[in-house]
CSV table of C-alpha atoms in Angstrom, one decimal:
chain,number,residue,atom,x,y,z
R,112,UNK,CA,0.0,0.0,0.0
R,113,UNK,CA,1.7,2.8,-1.3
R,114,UNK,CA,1.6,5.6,1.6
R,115,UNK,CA,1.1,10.1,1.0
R,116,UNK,CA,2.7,12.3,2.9
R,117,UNK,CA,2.2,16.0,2.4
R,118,UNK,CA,4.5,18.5,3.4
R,119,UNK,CA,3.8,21.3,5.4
R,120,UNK,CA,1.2,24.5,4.7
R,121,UNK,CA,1.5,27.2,6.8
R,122,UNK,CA,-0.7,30.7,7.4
R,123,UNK,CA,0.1,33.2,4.5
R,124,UNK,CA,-1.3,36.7,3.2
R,125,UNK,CA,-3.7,36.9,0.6
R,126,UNK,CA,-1.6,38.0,-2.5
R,127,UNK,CA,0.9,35.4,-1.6
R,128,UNK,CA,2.6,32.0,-2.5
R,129,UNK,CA,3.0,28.3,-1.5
R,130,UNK,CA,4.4,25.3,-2.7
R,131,UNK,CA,3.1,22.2,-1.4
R,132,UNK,CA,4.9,18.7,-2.1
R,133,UNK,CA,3.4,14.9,-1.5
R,134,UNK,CA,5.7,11.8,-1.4
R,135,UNK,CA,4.5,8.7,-1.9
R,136,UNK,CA,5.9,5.9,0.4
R,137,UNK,CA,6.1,3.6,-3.7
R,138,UNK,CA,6.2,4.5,-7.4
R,139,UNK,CA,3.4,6.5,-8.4
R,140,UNK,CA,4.6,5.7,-12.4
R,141,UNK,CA,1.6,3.3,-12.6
R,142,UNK,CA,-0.8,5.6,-11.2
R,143,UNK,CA,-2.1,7.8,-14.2
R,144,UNK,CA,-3.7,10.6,-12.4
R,145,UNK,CA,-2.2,12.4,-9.2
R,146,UNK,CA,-4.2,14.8,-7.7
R,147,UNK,CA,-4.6,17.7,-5.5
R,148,UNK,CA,-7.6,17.8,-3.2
R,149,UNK,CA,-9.0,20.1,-0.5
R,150,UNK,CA,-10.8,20.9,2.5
R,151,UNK,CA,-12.8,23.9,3.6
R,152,UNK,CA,-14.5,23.8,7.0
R,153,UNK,CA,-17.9,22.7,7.2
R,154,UNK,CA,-17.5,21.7,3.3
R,155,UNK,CA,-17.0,18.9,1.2
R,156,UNK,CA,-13.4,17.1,0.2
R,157,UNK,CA,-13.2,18.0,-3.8
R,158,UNK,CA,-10.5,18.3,-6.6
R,159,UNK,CA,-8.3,21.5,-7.2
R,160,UNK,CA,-5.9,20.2,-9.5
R,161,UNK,CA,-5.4,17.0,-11.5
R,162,UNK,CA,-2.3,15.9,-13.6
R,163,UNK,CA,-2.1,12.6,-15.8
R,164,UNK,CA,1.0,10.7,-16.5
R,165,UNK,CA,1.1,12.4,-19.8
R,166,UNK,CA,1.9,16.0,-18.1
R,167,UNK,CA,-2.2,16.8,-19.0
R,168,UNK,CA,-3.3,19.3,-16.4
R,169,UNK,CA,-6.9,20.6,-15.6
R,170,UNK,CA,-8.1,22.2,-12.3
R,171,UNK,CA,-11.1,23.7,-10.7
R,172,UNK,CA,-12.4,27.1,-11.7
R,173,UNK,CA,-11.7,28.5,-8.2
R,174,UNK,CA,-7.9,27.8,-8.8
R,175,UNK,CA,-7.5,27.9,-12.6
R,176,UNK,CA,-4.9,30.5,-13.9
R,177,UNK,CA,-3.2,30.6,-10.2
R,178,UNK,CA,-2.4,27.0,-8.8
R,179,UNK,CA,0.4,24.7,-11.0
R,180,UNK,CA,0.3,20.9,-10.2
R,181,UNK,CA,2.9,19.1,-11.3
R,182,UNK,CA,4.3,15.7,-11.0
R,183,UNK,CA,7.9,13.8,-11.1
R,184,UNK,CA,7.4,10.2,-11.1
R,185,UNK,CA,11.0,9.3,-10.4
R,186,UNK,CA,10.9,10.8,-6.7
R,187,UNK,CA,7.4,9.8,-6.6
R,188,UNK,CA,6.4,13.4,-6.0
R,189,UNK,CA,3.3,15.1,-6.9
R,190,UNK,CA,3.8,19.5,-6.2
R,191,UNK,CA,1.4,22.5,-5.9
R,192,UNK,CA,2.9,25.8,-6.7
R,193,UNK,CA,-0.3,28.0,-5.2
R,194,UNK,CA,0.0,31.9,-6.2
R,195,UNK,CA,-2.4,34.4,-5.5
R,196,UNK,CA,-3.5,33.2,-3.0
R,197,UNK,CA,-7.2,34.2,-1.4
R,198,UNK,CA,-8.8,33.5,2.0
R,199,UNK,CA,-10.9,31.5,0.4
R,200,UNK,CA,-8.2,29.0,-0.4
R,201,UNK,CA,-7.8,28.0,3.0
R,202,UNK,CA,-8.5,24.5,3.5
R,203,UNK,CA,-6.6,20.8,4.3
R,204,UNK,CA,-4.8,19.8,1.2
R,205,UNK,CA,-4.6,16.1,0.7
R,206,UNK,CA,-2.8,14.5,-2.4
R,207,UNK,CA,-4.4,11.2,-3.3
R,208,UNK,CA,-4.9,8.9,-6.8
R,209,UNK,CA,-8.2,10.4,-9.1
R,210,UNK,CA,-10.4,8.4,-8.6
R,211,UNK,CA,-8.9,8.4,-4.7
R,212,UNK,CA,-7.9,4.9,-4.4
R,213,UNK,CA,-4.6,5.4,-2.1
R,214,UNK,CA,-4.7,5.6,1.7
R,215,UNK,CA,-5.3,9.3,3.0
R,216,UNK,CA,-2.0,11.0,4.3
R,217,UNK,CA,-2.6,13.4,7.0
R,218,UNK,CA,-3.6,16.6,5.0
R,219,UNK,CA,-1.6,20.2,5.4
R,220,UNK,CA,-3.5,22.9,6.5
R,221,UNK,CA,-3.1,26.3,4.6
R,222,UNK,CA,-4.3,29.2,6.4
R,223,UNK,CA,-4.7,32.6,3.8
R,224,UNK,CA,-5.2,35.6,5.9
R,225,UNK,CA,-7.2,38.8,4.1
């Protein structure tokens, strides 16, 4: 069971920038679409970003033109460059499998202060 571990969020402005990182515990070469996913309070888990083995990209409306997913299957890493950032970006991030197959990591909290 291949195991996620995202790195750490942290509390930032609005107007400002992250990068978030995921390592998988195995290869993730056989896994065709990595994905970003988040959690508001008192909301729903859902997609933000979505990358295929392929380097095909497509993300949610809310993040479109400011969040960059990208993947490197030879560390097994799936990344979230996050710019712009608005308070209504602040959620949990998890990275899991689309459709979510993998085991949950723990999630990274990123706080956006207005």
């Amino acid at each position: 069971q291949v195991h996620l571990v995202e790195s750490e969020g942290g509390l930032v402005q609005a107007g400002g920038s992250l990068r978030l990182s995921c390592a998988a515990s195995g290869s993730i070469f056989s896994i065709n679409t990595m994905a970003w996913y988040r959690q508001a309070p008192g909301k729903l888990r859902g997609l933000a970003a979505w990358i295929t083995n392929d380097g095909t990209t497509n993300y949610a409306d809310s993040v479109k033109g400011r969040f960059t997913i990208s993947r490197d299957n030879a560390k097994n890493t799936v990344y979230l460059q996050m710019n712009t950032l608005k308070p209504e970006d602040t959620a949990v991030y998890y990275c899991n499998s689309v459709p979510h197959y993998l085991l949950w990591g723990q999630g990274t909290q990123v706080t956006v202060s207005s």
